[in-house]
Coordinates of C-alpha atoms in Angstrom, one line a residue:
X1 CA 0.2 0.0 -0.7
X2 CA 1.3 3.4 -0.3
X3 CA 1.9 5.9 2.1
X4 CA -1.2 8.4 1.7
X5 CA 1.5 11.6 0.9
X6 CA 1.7 9.4 -1.8
X7 CA -1.8 8.9 -2.5
X8 CA -2.8 12.2 -2.4
X9 CA -0.1 13.5 -4.6
X10 CA -1.5 10.9 -7.4
X11 CA -5.3 11.7 -7.0
X12 CA -4.3 15.5 -7.4
X13 CA -2.0 14.5 -10.1
X14 CA -4.7 13.0 -12.1
X15 CA -7.5 15.4 -10.9
X16 CA -5.1 18.6 -12.7
X17 CA -5.0 16.2 -16.3
X18 CA -9.0 15.4 -15.7
X19 CA -9.8 19.8 -15.0
X20 CA -11.1 21.6 -17.9
X21 CA -8.6 23.5 -17.2
X22 CA -6.0 20.8 -18.1
X23 CA -8.6 19.5 -21.1
X24 CA -9.4 22.8 -22.0
X25 CA -5.8 23.1 -23.6
X26 CA -4.7 20.4 -24.2
X27 CA -3.8 18.7 -27.5
X28 CA -2.0 15.6 -26.4
X29 CA -4.8 14.4 -23.3
X30 CA -8.1 15.8 -26.3
X31 CA -6.5 13.5 -28.5
X32 CA -7.1 10.1 -26.3
X33 CA -10.1 11.0 -24.4
X34 CA -12.7 8.4 -25.2
X35 CA -16.5 8.6 -25.9
X36 CA -18.2 9.8 -22.8
X37 CA -15.3 11.5 -21.6
X38 CA -12.9 8.0 -20.5
X39 CA -9.2 8.3 -20.2
X40 CA -7.4 5.1 -20.4
X41 CA -4.9 4.7 -17.3
X42 CA -2.3 3.8 -18.5
X43 CA -1.7 6.7 -20.3
X44 CA -2.5 9.0 -17.3
X45 CA -0.4 7.2 -15.4
X46 CA 2.9 6.5 -18.6
X47 CA 2.6 10.8 -17.7
X48 CA 6.6 11.5 -16.5
X49 CA 4.8 13.8 -13.4
X50 CA 2.4 10.0 -12.7
X51 CA 6.0 7.9 -13.2
X52 CA 8.1 9.3 -10.6
X53 CA 5.2 8.6 -8.4
X54 CA 3.3 5.3 -8.7
X55 CA 3.0 3.2 -12.3
X56 CA 0.8 0.8 -10.6
X57 CA -2.3 1.0 -11.3
X58 CA -3.1 -0.9 -8.0
X59 CA -1.8 1.7 -6.6
X60 CA -3.7 5.0 -8.2
X61 CA -7.2 2.8 -8.1
X62 CA -6.0 2.4 -4.7
X63 CA -5.4 7.0 -4.3
X64 CA -9.1 7.7 -6.6
X65 CA -11.3 5.0 -4.0
X66 CA -9.0 5.8 0.2
X67 CA -8.3 9.6 -0.1
X68 CA -8.7 12.7 -1.8
X69 CA -7.2 16.3 -1.2
X70 CA -9.5 17.2 1.7
X71 CA -8.7 13.4 3.5
X72 CA -12.1 12.4 3.3
X73 CA -13.1 8.5 1.8
X74 CA -12.9 8.2 -2.1
X75 CA -12.4 11.1 -4.6
X76 CA -15.6 12.5 -6.0
X77 CA -13.7 13.9 -9.0
X78 CA -12.7 11.2 -10.3
X79 CA -14.6 8.5 -11.5
X80 CA -13.6 5.3 -12.8
X81 CA -14.4 2.7 -14.8
X82 CA -15.8 -0.4 -14.1
X83 CA -13.2 -3.0 -15.5
X84 CA -10.9 0.3 -13.6
X85 CA -9.2 0.5 -16.7
X86 CA -10.1 4.1 -17.7
X87 CA -11.6 7.8 -15.3
X88 CA -12.7 10.7 -16.3
X89 CA -13.9 13.8 -14.6
X90 CA -16.7 13.6 -12.0
X91 CA -17.4 17.1 -11.2
X92 CA -18.0 18.3 -14.7
X93 CA -21.0 18.4 -17.3
X94 CA -19.0 18.6 -19.7
X95 CA -17.7 15.6 -21.4
X96 CA -14.9 16.7 -23.4
X97 CA -13.9 15.3 -26.2
X98 CA -11.2 15.4 -29.2
X99 CA -14.1 17.9 -31.5
X100 CA -14.5 20.3 -29.0
X101 CA -12.4 23.6 -29.7
X102 CA -9.0 23.9 -28.2
X103 CA -8.1 26.6 -26.2
X104 CA -4.2 28.5 -25.8
X105 CA -1.0 26.2 -26.6
X106 CA -1.9 22.8 -25.3
X107 CA 1.0 20.1 -23.9
X108 CA 0.3 17.1 -22.9
X109 CA 2.0 15.2 -20.4

């Protein structure tokens, strides 16, 4: 089991990647948003910042399910698919897709 601090950092980073401000401008990540707003968790875990924390899907899901930045149990911002292979933002009704216009420069992982 990862430390609470590591789980908090993982969750914070996932929330950043799936956040509206990031998805509004991140051309690379937007290319990988699937129908319904889902993003492959393994893709996010391959990003350098995530690699420094953990590349384990189990640890990432543990982080999503057991801690939020405020310390409460379970993330209210990141939703995990039933097969536990994809994640999406649960905080916004907006479903991101490749077709929505980008704003700004657009980065990546």
